[in-house]
Short mmCIF file of C-alpha atoms and ligand atoms in Angstrom, two decimals:
data_model
loop_
_atom_site.label_atom_id
_atom_site.label_comp_id
_atom_site.label_asym_id
_atom_site.label_seq_id
_atom_site.Cartn_x
_atom_site.Cartn_y
_atom_site.Cartn_z
CA MET A 1 -16.81 -7.10 25.30
CA THR A 2 -18.73 -7.85 22.06
CA THR A 3 -18.54 -4.93 19.70
CA ASN A 4 -20.16 -3.75 16.51
CA VAL A 5 -17.80 -1.44 14.56
CA ILE A 6 -19.65 1.04 12.37
CA ILE A 7 -17.41 2.55 9.66
CA LEU A 8 -18.86 5.71 8.15
CA ALA A 9 -17.87 5.83 4.53
CA ALA A 10 -20.82 7.22 2.54
CA GLY A 11 -19.52 10.75 2.00
CA GLN A 12 -18.70 11.85 -1.49
CA GLY A 13 -15.35 13.51 -0.92
CA SER A 14 -16.05 16.04 -3.57
CA ARG A 15 -12.83 18.00 -2.74
CA MET A 16 -10.80 14.93 -3.99
CA LYS A 17 -12.17 15.89 -7.47
CA SER A 18 -12.04 12.18 -8.39
CA SER A 19 -14.08 9.49 -9.96
CA LEU A 20 -12.76 7.23 -7.18
CA PRO A 21 -14.79 7.20 -4.07
CA LYS A 22 -12.78 8.98 -1.30
CA VAL A 23 -12.26 5.98 0.88
CA LEU A 24 -10.74 4.03 -1.80
CA HIS A 25 -7.88 6.47 -2.28
CA PRO A 26 -4.75 4.91 -1.04
CA ILE A 27 -2.28 5.59 1.79
CA GLY A 28 0.82 3.48 1.55
CA GLY A 29 -0.64 1.44 -1.25
CA ARG A 30 -3.77 0.47 0.64
CA SER A 31 -7.19 2.14 0.45
CA MET A 32 -7.92 4.35 3.45
CA LEU A 33 -11.03 2.03 4.11
CA GLU A 34 -8.77 -0.94 4.25
CA HIS A 35 -6.59 0.70 6.90
CA VAL A 36 -9.64 1.40 9.06
CA ILE A 37 -11.04 -2.11 8.56
CA GLY A 38 -7.59 -3.39 9.53
CA ALA A 39 -7.30 -1.34 12.71
CA ALA A 40 -10.79 -2.46 13.76
CA GLU A 41 -9.99 -6.11 13.12
CA GLN A 42 -6.70 -5.91 14.91
CA ALA A 43 -8.20 -4.03 17.91
CA LEU A 44 -11.21 -6.42 18.52
CA GLY A 45 -10.19 -9.74 17.13
CA ASP A 46 -13.01 -12.17 16.70
CA GLN A 47 -15.18 -10.13 19.12
CA ASN A 48 -16.56 -7.87 16.55
CA ASN A 49 -18.89 -7.42 13.59
CA ILE A 50 -17.85 -4.77 11.14
CA HIS A 51 -20.54 -2.76 9.39
CA VAL A 52 -19.48 -0.34 6.65
CA VAL A 53 -21.92 2.41 5.73
CA ILE A 54 -21.50 3.34 2.05
CA GLY A 55 -23.32 5.68 -0.24
CA HIS A 56 -21.31 7.53 -2.90
CA GLY A 57 -19.72 4.99 -5.18
CA ALA A 58 -21.16 2.10 -3.18
CA ASP A 59 -20.81 -0.60 -5.86
CA GLN A 60 -17.17 0.44 -6.43
CA VAL A 61 -16.40 0.35 -2.76
CA ARG A 62 -18.16 -3.13 -2.28
CA GLU A 63 -16.42 -4.51 -5.35
CA ARG A 64 -12.90 -3.38 -4.52
CA LEU A 65 -13.21 -4.72 -0.92
CA SER A 66 -15.22 -7.89 -1.68
CA HIS A 67 -12.60 -9.98 0.03
CA LYS A 68 -13.35 -8.36 3.42
CA GLN A 69 -15.60 -10.04 5.98
CA VAL A 70 -17.76 -7.01 6.55
CA ASN A 71 -21.55 -6.20 6.51
CA TRP A 72 -22.15 -3.52 3.78
CA VAL A 73 -24.98 -1.06 4.74
CA GLU A 74 -26.21 1.38 2.14
CA GLN A 75 -27.07 4.93 3.08
CA ILE A 76 -28.96 6.13 0.00
CA GLU A 77 -29.05 9.81 0.98
CA GLN A 78 -26.35 11.43 3.22
CA LEU A 79 -28.41 13.08 5.90
CA GLY A 80 -25.76 13.33 8.52
CA THR A 81 -23.54 11.14 10.82
CA GLY A 82 -26.50 10.20 13.06
CA HIS A 83 -28.53 9.20 10.01
CA ALA A 84 -25.55 7.08 8.78
CA VAL A 85 -25.32 5.16 12.01
CA MET A 86 -29.09 4.61 12.03
CA GLN A 87 -28.70 2.64 8.82
CA ALA A 88 -26.44 0.24 10.47
CA ALA A 89 -28.24 0.07 13.88
CA PRO A 90 -30.81 -2.64 13.01
CA ALA A 91 -27.87 -5.04 12.37
CA CYS A 92 -26.24 -4.08 15.69
CA THR A 93 -28.34 -5.90 18.14
CA GLY A 94 -27.08 -7.76 21.14
CA ALA A 95 -23.48 -6.43 21.34
CA ASN A 96 -22.20 -4.42 24.35
CA VAL A 97 -20.62 -1.72 22.34
CA ALA A 98 -21.04 0.16 19.04
CA LEU A 99 -17.79 1.75 17.94
CA VAL A 100 -18.10 4.44 15.39
CA VAL A 101 -15.13 5.21 13.21
CA TYR A 102 -14.64 7.03 9.94
CA GLY A 103 -13.51 5.53 6.60
CA ASP A 104 -11.54 8.69 5.75
CA VAL A 105 -9.47 8.69 9.03
CA PRO A 106 -7.00 6.05 8.02
CA MET A 107 -4.19 6.36 10.53
CA ILE A 108 -6.28 5.40 13.56
CA ARG A 109 -4.38 2.78 15.67
CA SER A 110 -5.93 -0.45 17.08
CA SER A 111 -4.53 0.46 20.51
CA THR A 112 -6.55 3.62 20.57
CA LEU A 113 -9.67 1.87 19.56
CA GLN A 114 -9.17 -0.59 22.36
CA SER A 115 -8.82 2.11 25.03
CA LEU A 116 -11.98 3.80 23.72
CA VAL A 117 -13.97 0.52 23.99
CA SER A 118 -12.70 -0.05 27.42
CA ALA A 119 -13.64 3.44 28.41
CA CYS A 120 -17.20 2.68 27.21
CA ASP A 121 -17.21 -0.73 28.99
CA GLY A 122 -20.73 -1.21 27.65
CA LYS A 123 -22.22 1.43 30.00
CA ASN A 124 -20.50 4.87 29.23
CA LEU A 125 -20.70 6.94 26.17
CA ALA A 126 -16.94 7.28 25.39
CA LEU A 127 -15.72 10.01 23.05
CA LEU A 128 -12.26 10.13 21.40
CA THR A 129 -11.23 13.89 21.74
CA VAL A 130 -8.13 15.84 20.86
CA ASP A 131 -6.94 19.34 21.59
CA LEU A 132 -6.31 21.25 18.43
CA ALA A 133 -4.38 24.55 18.08
CA ASN A 134 -6.91 25.42 15.32
CA PRO A 135 -10.24 23.81 16.21
CA SER A 136 -12.22 25.54 13.54
CA GLY A 137 -14.53 23.28 11.57
CA TYR A 138 -14.65 20.65 14.33
CA GLY A 139 -17.44 19.95 16.91
CA ARG A 140 -16.37 21.31 20.30
CA ILE A 141 -16.42 19.39 23.54
CA VAL A 142 -18.38 21.42 26.19
CA ARG A 143 -17.62 20.66 29.75
CA ASP A 144 -19.11 21.91 33.02
CA THR A 145 -17.14 23.56 35.78
CA GLN A 146 -16.34 20.09 37.21
CA GLY A 147 -14.97 19.04 33.88
CA ALA A 148 -17.79 16.74 33.03
CA ILE A 149 -18.71 16.52 29.29
CA GLN A 150 -22.08 18.27 28.64
CA ALA A 151 -22.54 18.25 24.94
CA ILE A 152 -20.79 18.39 21.57
CA VAL A 153 -21.56 21.59 19.61
CA GLU A 154 -20.97 21.60 15.91
CA ASP A 155 -18.78 24.49 14.59
CA LYS A 156 -21.54 25.89 12.54
CA ASP A 157 -23.87 25.95 15.58
CA ALA A 158 -21.34 27.28 18.18
CA SER A 159 -21.39 30.58 19.99
CA PRO A 160 -18.21 32.70 19.98
CA GLU A 161 -17.35 31.54 23.48
CA GLN A 162 -17.79 27.90 22.31
CA LYS A 163 -15.70 28.47 19.34
CA ALA A 164 -12.83 29.29 21.62
CA ILE A 165 -12.82 25.75 23.08
CA THR A 166 -9.91 23.86 21.61
CA GLU A 167 -10.92 20.32 22.75
CA THR A 168 -12.54 18.86 19.70
CA ASN A 169 -14.63 15.75 18.68
CA THR A 170 -12.73 13.38 16.55
CA GLY A 171 -16.10 11.89 15.67
CA ILE A 172 -14.81 8.44 16.83
CA MET A 173 -16.84 7.17 19.69
CA ALA A 174 -17.97 4.01 21.58
CA ILE A 175 -21.74 3.85 22.41
CA PRO A 176 -23.28 1.46 24.91
CA GLY A 177 -25.22 -1.09 22.84
CA SER A 178 -28.10 -1.08 25.11
CA ARG A 179 -28.77 2.67 24.68
CA MET A 180 -28.02 3.09 21.02
CA ALA A 181 -31.43 2.42 19.42
CA GLU A 182 -33.27 4.75 21.80
CA TRP A 183 -30.74 7.65 21.41
CA LEU A 184 -30.77 7.34 17.61
CA GLY A 185 -34.55 7.29 17.54
CA ASN A 186 -34.61 10.73 19.37
CA LEU A 187 -32.25 12.47 16.87
CA ASN A 188 -33.58 15.37 14.81
CA ASN A 189 -32.25 17.59 12.16
CA ASN A 190 -33.06 21.02 13.77
CA ASN A 191 -29.70 22.60 13.39
CA ALA A 192 -27.61 24.82 11.11
CA GLN A 193 -26.89 22.09 8.55
CA GLY A 194 -30.32 20.38 8.59
CA GLU A 195 -28.46 17.01 9.43
CA TYR A 196 -29.05 14.26 11.85
CA TYR A 197 -26.00 14.84 14.03
CA LEU A 198 -24.67 11.75 15.88
CA THR A 199 -23.10 14.11 18.28
CA ASP A 200 -26.55 15.08 19.72
CA ILE A 201 -26.67 11.72 21.65
CA VAL A 202 -24.00 13.30 24.08
CA ALA A 203 -26.71 15.69 25.45
CA MET A 204 -29.15 12.79 25.68
CA ALA A 205 -26.78 10.77 27.72
CA VAL A 206 -26.01 13.65 30.01
CA GLU A 207 -29.75 14.29 30.58
CA GLU A 208 -30.51 10.62 31.53
CA GLY A 209 -27.38 10.39 33.68
CA THR A 210 -25.34 8.01 31.52
CA PRO A 211 -21.65 8.92 32.12
CA VAL A 212 -19.85 10.61 29.23
CA VAL A 213 -16.23 9.88 29.26
CA SER A 214 -13.32 10.62 26.92
CA ALA A 215 -10.09 8.99 25.65
CA ARG A 216 -7.28 10.46 23.73
CA PRO A 217 -5.45 9.22 20.71
CA GLY A 218 -1.72 8.46 20.86
CA SER A 219 -1.05 11.34 18.47
CA GLU A 220 -2.99 13.87 16.43
CA MET A 221 -2.31 12.22 13.07
CA GLU A 222 -4.29 9.20 14.14
CA VAL A 223 -7.52 11.21 13.95
CA GLN A 224 -6.70 13.39 10.91
CA GLY A 225 -9.18 12.98 8.11
CA VAL A 226 -8.60 13.24 4.47
CA ASN A 227 -10.74 15.76 2.43
CA ASN A 228 -8.27 16.63 -0.21
CA ARG A 229 -5.15 15.54 -1.87
CA MET A 230 -2.90 17.69 0.34
CA GLN A 231 -4.22 15.98 3.36
CA GLN A 232 -3.81 12.64 1.62
CA ALA A 233 -0.20 13.51 0.89
CA GLN A 234 0.52 14.65 4.36
CA LEU A 235 -0.75 11.28 5.83
CA GLU A 236 1.18 9.40 3.21
CA ARG A 237 4.39 10.99 4.48
CA GLN A 238 3.42 10.35 8.02
CA LEU A 239 2.67 6.69 7.34
CA GLN A 240 5.91 6.25 5.37
CA LEU A 241 7.88 7.67 8.45
CA ARG A 242 6.03 5.35 10.72
CA GLN A 243 6.88 2.38 8.53
CA ALA A 244 10.57 3.56 8.09
CA GLU A 245 10.83 3.75 11.94
CA GLN A 246 9.53 0.22 12.31
CA LEU A 247 12.05 -0.98 9.73
CA MET A 248 14.86 0.60 11.68
CA VAL A 249 13.60 -1.00 14.94
CA ASP A 250 13.70 -4.16 12.89
CA GLY A 251 17.37 -3.83 12.29
CA VAL A 252 17.40 -2.16 8.88
CA THR A 253 19.77 0.56 7.99
CA LEU A 254 17.97 3.34 5.96
CA LEU A 255 20.36 5.90 4.57
CA ASP A 256 17.44 8.35 4.75
CA PRO A 257 14.23 7.27 6.47
CA ALA A 258 12.51 10.19 4.76
CA ARG A 259 13.17 8.72 1.33
CA ILE A 260 11.75 5.24 1.22
CA ASP A 261 8.22 4.28 0.18
CA VAL A 262 6.75 0.95 1.24
CA ARG A 263 3.38 0.42 -0.50
CA GLY A 264 2.43 -2.89 0.92
CA LYS A 265 4.36 -5.21 3.21
CA LEU A 266 8.14 -5.35 3.51
CA THR A 267 9.68 -8.14 5.56
CA THR A 268 13.33 -7.84 6.38
CA GLY A 269 16.17 -9.86 7.90
CA ASN A 270 19.07 -8.42 9.93
CA ASP A 271 21.57 -6.01 8.57
CA VAL A 272 19.66 -5.09 5.53
CA VAL A 273 20.85 -1.79 4.00
CA ILE A 274 18.58 0.43 1.84
CA ASP A 275 19.88 3.50 0.01
CA ILE A 276 17.65 6.45 -0.78
CA ASN A 277 14.51 6.58 -3.05
CA CYS A 278 13.64 3.05 -3.06
CA VAL A 279 9.96 1.89 -3.61
CA PHE A 280 8.63 -1.37 -2.41
CA GLU A 281 5.25 -2.57 -3.46
CA GLY A 282 3.06 -5.54 -2.74
CA GLU A 283 4.78 -8.24 -0.74
CA VAL A 284 8.56 -8.05 -0.63
CA GLU A 285 10.93 -10.03 1.50
CA LEU A 286 14.65 -9.16 1.94
CA GLY A 287 16.91 -11.72 3.59
CA ASP A 288 19.75 -11.07 5.98
CA GLY A 289 22.41 -8.67 4.82
CA VAL A 290 20.62 -7.69 1.53
CA GLN A 291 21.90 -4.39 0.20
CA ILE A 292 19.81 -2.22 -2.14
CA GLY A 293 21.16 0.83 -3.94
CA ALA A 294 19.54 4.02 -4.66
CA ASN A 295 16.40 4.36 -6.80
CA CYS A 296 15.38 0.84 -6.87
CA HIS A 297 11.71 -0.39 -7.37
CA ILE A 298 10.94 -3.92 -6.12
CA LYS A 299 7.37 -5.42 -6.29
CA ASN A 300 6.25 -8.84 -5.11
CA ALA A 301 9.62 -10.40 -4.80
CA VAL A 302 11.79 -12.58 -2.51
CA ILE A 303 15.45 -11.59 -2.25
CA GLY A 304 17.87 -14.06 -0.77
CA ALA A 305 20.42 -13.38 2.02
CA GLY A 306 23.52 -11.50 0.94
CA THR A 307 22.26 -10.38 -2.34
CA ILE A 308 23.35 -6.95 -3.61
CA ILE A 309 21.11 -5.02 -5.73
CA LYS A 310 22.71 -1.93 -7.31
CA SER A 311 21.05 1.38 -8.04
CA SER A 312 18.19 1.86 -10.43
CA THR A 313 17.15 -1.75 -10.69
CA ILE A 314 13.59 -2.74 -11.19
CA ILE A 315 12.37 -6.22 -9.95
CA GLU A 316 8.81 -7.47 -10.31
CA ASP A 317 7.24 -10.85 -9.43
CA SER A 318 10.61 -12.54 -9.13
CA ALA A 319 12.53 -14.80 -6.78
CA VAL A 320 16.22 -14.09 -6.20
CA GLY A 321 18.61 -16.47 -4.50
CA GLU A 322 21.33 -15.86 -2.02
CA GLY A 323 24.47 -14.00 -2.78
CA CYS A 324 23.34 -12.72 -6.15
CA ASP A 325 24.64 -9.54 -7.72
CA ILE A 326 22.15 -7.50 -9.71
CA GLY A 327 22.35 -4.13 -11.48
CA PRO A 328 22.91 -1.29 -11.58
CA VAL A 329 20.07 -0.60 -14.02
CA ALA A 330 18.85 -4.22 -14.49
CA ARG A 331 15.18 -5.21 -15.01
CA LEU A 332 13.90 -8.43 -13.68
CA ARG A 333 10.30 -8.86 -15.08
CA PRO A 334 7.80 -11.25 -13.88
CA GLY A 335 8.71 -14.99 -13.63
CA THR A 336 12.48 -14.46 -13.22
CA ARG A 337 14.05 -16.92 -10.89
CA LEU A 338 17.83 -16.52 -10.04
CA GLU A 339 19.59 -19.28 -8.20
CA SER A 340 22.35 -18.34 -5.76
CA LYS A 341 25.41 -16.36 -6.80
CA ALA A 342 23.81 -15.41 -10.13
CA LYS A 343 24.79 -12.15 -11.64
CA ILE A 344 22.66 -9.91 -13.67
CA GLY A 345 24.46 -6.72 -14.81
CA ASN A 346 23.66 -3.36 -16.28
CA PHE A 347 20.97 -2.98 -18.99
CA VAL A 348 20.02 -6.52 -18.75
CA GLU A 349 16.25 -7.51 -18.90
CA THR A 350 14.95 -10.88 -17.90
CA LYS A 351 11.50 -12.42 -18.07
CA LYS A 352 10.21 -15.92 -17.28
CA ALA A 353 13.85 -16.79 -17.00
CA HIS A 354 15.36 -19.40 -14.70
CA ILE A 355 19.03 -18.72 -14.22
CA GLY A 356 21.23 -21.27 -12.55
CA GLU A 357 23.73 -20.99 -9.72
CA GLY A 358 26.69 -18.75 -10.51
CA SER A 359 25.52 -17.95 -14.10
CA LYS A 360 26.37 -14.48 -15.42
CA VAL A 361 24.45 -12.17 -17.81
CA ASN A 362 26.55 -9.11 -17.33
CA HIS A 363 25.72 -6.57 -19.92
CA LEU A 364 23.05 -5.35 -22.31
CA SER A 365 21.07 -8.55 -22.81
CA TYR A 366 17.50 -9.85 -23.09
CA ILE A 367 16.92 -13.32 -21.58
CA GLY A 368 13.20 -14.23 -21.90
CA ASP A 369 11.43 -17.69 -21.74
CA ALA A 370 14.74 -19.33 -21.00
CA GLU A 371 16.18 -22.06 -18.81
CA VAL A 372 19.83 -21.33 -18.11
CA GLY A 373 21.95 -23.84 -16.20
CA GLU A 374 24.70 -23.41 -13.68
CA GLY A 375 27.99 -21.67 -14.36
CA VAL A 376 26.82 -20.21 -17.75
CA ASN A 377 28.39 -17.09 -19.09
CA VAL A 378 26.18 -15.01 -21.42
CA GLY A 379 28.19 -12.41 -23.34
CA ALA A 380 27.24 -8.80 -23.65
CA GLY A 381 24.39 -8.07 -26.02
CA THR A 382 23.06 -11.53 -26.20
CA ILE A 383 19.28 -11.75 -27.03
CA THR A 384 16.88 -14.72 -26.82
CA CYS A 385 14.59 -14.22 -29.80
CA ASN A 386 11.68 -15.71 -27.98
CA TYR A 387 8.72 -14.29 -30.13
CA ASP A 388 8.02 -14.90 -33.81
CA GLY A 389 5.22 -12.35 -33.80
CA ALA A 390 2.53 -14.77 -32.79
CA ASN A 391 3.97 -17.24 -30.39
CA LYS A 392 6.63 -17.35 -27.60
CA PHE A 393 9.30 -20.15 -27.65
CA LYS A 394 11.83 -21.27 -25.15
CA THR A 395 15.64 -21.10 -25.10
CA THR A 396 17.58 -23.68 -23.21
CA ILE A 397 21.21 -23.14 -22.26
CA ALA A 398 22.85 -25.96 -20.30
CA ASP A 399 25.53 -25.89 -17.52
CA GLY A 400 28.79 -24.42 -18.22
CA ALA A 401 27.94 -23.08 -21.77
CA PHE A 402 29.49 -19.89 -23.08
CA ILE A 403 27.58 -17.57 -25.29
CA GLY A 404 29.75 -15.19 -27.27
CA SER A 405 28.76 -11.50 -27.23
CA ASN A 406 26.23 -10.11 -29.50
CA SER A 407 24.58 -13.53 -30.23
CA ALA A 408 20.94 -13.90 -31.14
CA LEU A 409 19.47 -17.27 -29.84
CA VAL A 410 16.42 -17.90 -32.12
CA ALA A 411 14.01 -19.88 -30.01
CA PRO A 412 13.13 -22.73 -29.84
CA VAL A 413 16.63 -23.57 -29.50
CA SER A 414 19.09 -25.14 -27.03
CA VAL A 415 22.75 -24.90 -26.45
CA GLY A 416 24.33 -27.97 -24.87
CA LYS A 417 26.48 -28.44 -21.66
CA ASP A 418 29.82 -26.76 -22.05
CA ALA A 419 29.10 -25.72 -25.56
CA VAL A 420 30.41 -22.48 -26.95
CA VAL A 421 28.51 -20.04 -29.26
CA GLY A 422 30.87 -17.76 -31.30
CA ALA A 423 30.45 -14.05 -30.86
CA GLY A 424 28.01 -12.47 -33.29
CA SER A 425 26.24 -15.66 -34.04
CA THR A 426 22.53 -15.96 -34.95
CA VAL A 427 21.80 -19.44 -33.61
CA THR A 428 18.89 -21.05 -35.30
CA SER A 429 19.56 -24.76 -34.58
CA ASP A 430 20.67 -26.57 -31.38
CA VAL A 431 24.30 -26.56 -30.49
CA PRO A 432 25.23 -30.02 -29.07
CA GLU A 433 27.22 -30.61 -25.88
CA GLY A 434 30.79 -29.51 -25.95
CA HIS A 435 30.52 -28.12 -29.60
CA LEU A 436 31.46 -24.66 -30.88
CA GLY A 437 28.55 -23.22 -32.74
CA VAL A 438 29.45 -20.33 -35.10
CA ALA A 439 26.72 -18.74 -37.25
CA ARG A 440 28.10 -15.66 -39.03
CA GLY A 441 29.80 -14.66 -42.24
CA ARG A 442 33.58 -15.48 -42.27
CA GLN A 443 35.75 -12.46 -42.14
CA ARG A 444 37.41 -11.46 -45.41
CA ASN A 445 40.24 -8.90 -45.55
CA ILE A 446 40.69 -6.98 -48.79
CA PRO A 447 44.19 -5.67 -49.31
CA SER A 448 44.91 -2.17 -50.51
CA TRP A 449 41.34 -1.05 -50.05
CA GLN A 450 40.75 2.40 -51.55
CA LYS A 451 38.69 4.47 -49.12
CA PRO A 452 35.93 6.43 -50.92
CA VAL A 453 36.82 10.09 -51.57
CA LYS A 454 34.55 13.15 -51.37
CA LYS A 455 33.20 14.32 -54.83
C1 UD1 B 501 -18.14 15.40 12.33
C2 UD1 B 501 -18.63 15.53 13.65
C3 UD1 B 501 -17.83 16.70 14.38
C4 UD1 B 501 -16.42 16.21 14.38
C5 UD1 B 501 -15.89 16.00 12.98
C6 UD1 B 501 -14.57 15.39 12.96
C7 UD1 B 501 -21.13 15.18 13.55
C8 UD1 B 501 -22.44 15.90 13.57
N1 UD1 B 501 -20.03 15.99 13.62
O1 UD1 B 501 -18.36 16.56 11.51
O2 UD1 B 501 -18.20 16.88 15.69
O3 UD1 B 501 -15.59 17.33 15.03
O4 UD1 B 501 -16.78 14.96 12.35
O5 UD1 B 501 -14.11 15.30 11.65
O6 UD1 B 501 -20.94 13.97 13.72
N2 UD1 B 501 -20.85 10.43 6.69
C9 UD1 B 501 -21.64 9.45 6.19
N3 UD1 B 501 -22.92 9.74 5.96
C10 UD1 B 501 -23.54 11.00 6.28
C11 UD1 B 501 -22.53 11.93 6.83
C12 UD1 B 501 -21.26 11.67 7.00
O7 UD1 B 501 -21.20 8.38 5.87
O8 UD1 B 501 -24.66 11.18 5.99
C13 UD1 B 501 -19.42 10.14 6.89
C14 UD1 B 501 -18.46 10.86 5.96
O9 UD1 B 501 -18.17 10.28 4.74
C15 UD1 B 501 -17.29 11.19 6.81
C16 UD1 B 501 -17.82 11.08 8.26
O10 UD1 B 501 -19.07 10.53 8.21
O11 UD1 B 501 -16.35 10.16 6.61
C17 UD1 B 501 -17.94 12.45 8.88
O12 UD1 B 501 -18.84 13.32 8.14
P1 UD1 B 501 -18.60 14.88 7.96
O13 UD1 B 501 -19.78 15.45 7.23
O14 UD1 B 501 -17.14 15.12 7.38
O15 UD1 B 501 -18.64 15.37 9.47
P2 UD1 B 501 -18.28 16.75 9.97
O16 UD1 B 501 -19.35 17.73 9.46
O17 UD1 B 501 -16.84 16.99 9.64
CA1 CA B 502 -21.15 17.60 7.70
#
């Protein structure tokens, strides 16, 4: 079944009170419009063309989603859903089905879209409908005594009896391609809102004897729209729960599935354990047996099998090997690469640092622009002084070296294999292999020292 997908996304979303067009507001770190495009792509594979009707903030929307293979259609004035579909119609010739979805209904599932397209089958008008405990505000599905759909009546045009109907129009529908142009051509705006209602095509189909059928979404949340930040927050929670459940299905232990946020794509091995309040952003990959403590924030990172990340650690654009031990309260900034069994302890910051197998930076250090070999021990409080105020320089520490506590390594500088730096040193020149480098004032003890006394 060849399908044109028409995504309505021209509305202003004034209740968001935002300079960002509504459909660009995120759910789970991705714009609502991206979710909808994704569901359409997944539902219909190559058998579809996606047209996105934009209006308010059109340039911004197009720019943000310029990587998407879609046909942008501009609706200059928003004269109603029927008018919006009319703008895309000229580009929709030839296909069996036109599937209309909304850019601000982000949780729609591809399986639901597929079942709607099947119900249409190129010859029926298929509506996605849902029973709502509180239907007010929605178009009502009017059926005859045999249960056949007769029309959709908009809330503002409905009689008191019609207002009591709980079956509502989600707005999502699949239109036979062969009938679309004619139906759209017959729309008018003689109604309470002075808009071209797409829903009026239902009565036209009934009149000419085209069957009007319905399909149901898997759950109510799939058809929930976002008009304000409360609704956005509600869907955010629902999406997070959906993702958390998938993680558990994939073999992850979540200490509390209500307290994890995945804003992007999280890939996990077996027996991963994630404690509460962790945030994952972008693309994150966790190997088998990775354990993550509470309150960690991990963005665009690969974490090797068996690594333990203790609480309140922040990791960004980094690659961590297997069996590493990180945190608590560590910060791995972009360009950090840890080889297996490396250890980064509390209050340690790394940036553009490659740290070799089994090396340890355990306490209160800054290691930036550094190449650190295997089996190195970096003492507490060690700082790589990588910046002279204008340029950045590199520090190299070879295998087996030992850096005494509270040392400053003034780059560019290198410490040779198995060399030792005495505690408290300010190292400004290279320490050769196997040497001890000490760079501090020698201790002097003054006997019988008289402590100052208060005047
Ligand atoms: C529409 C339906 C109603 C349904 C409800 C579900 C019509 C006439 N009514 O009503 O039966 O119960 O959705 O939420 O279709 N849009 C445009 N251009 C326009 C007008 C709208 O792109 O000119 C977009 C909006 O950005 C929005 C969507 O279409 O994403 C729906 O428009 P909206 O005005 O919210 O429709 P409702 O009046 O809620
Ligand atoms: Ca409206």
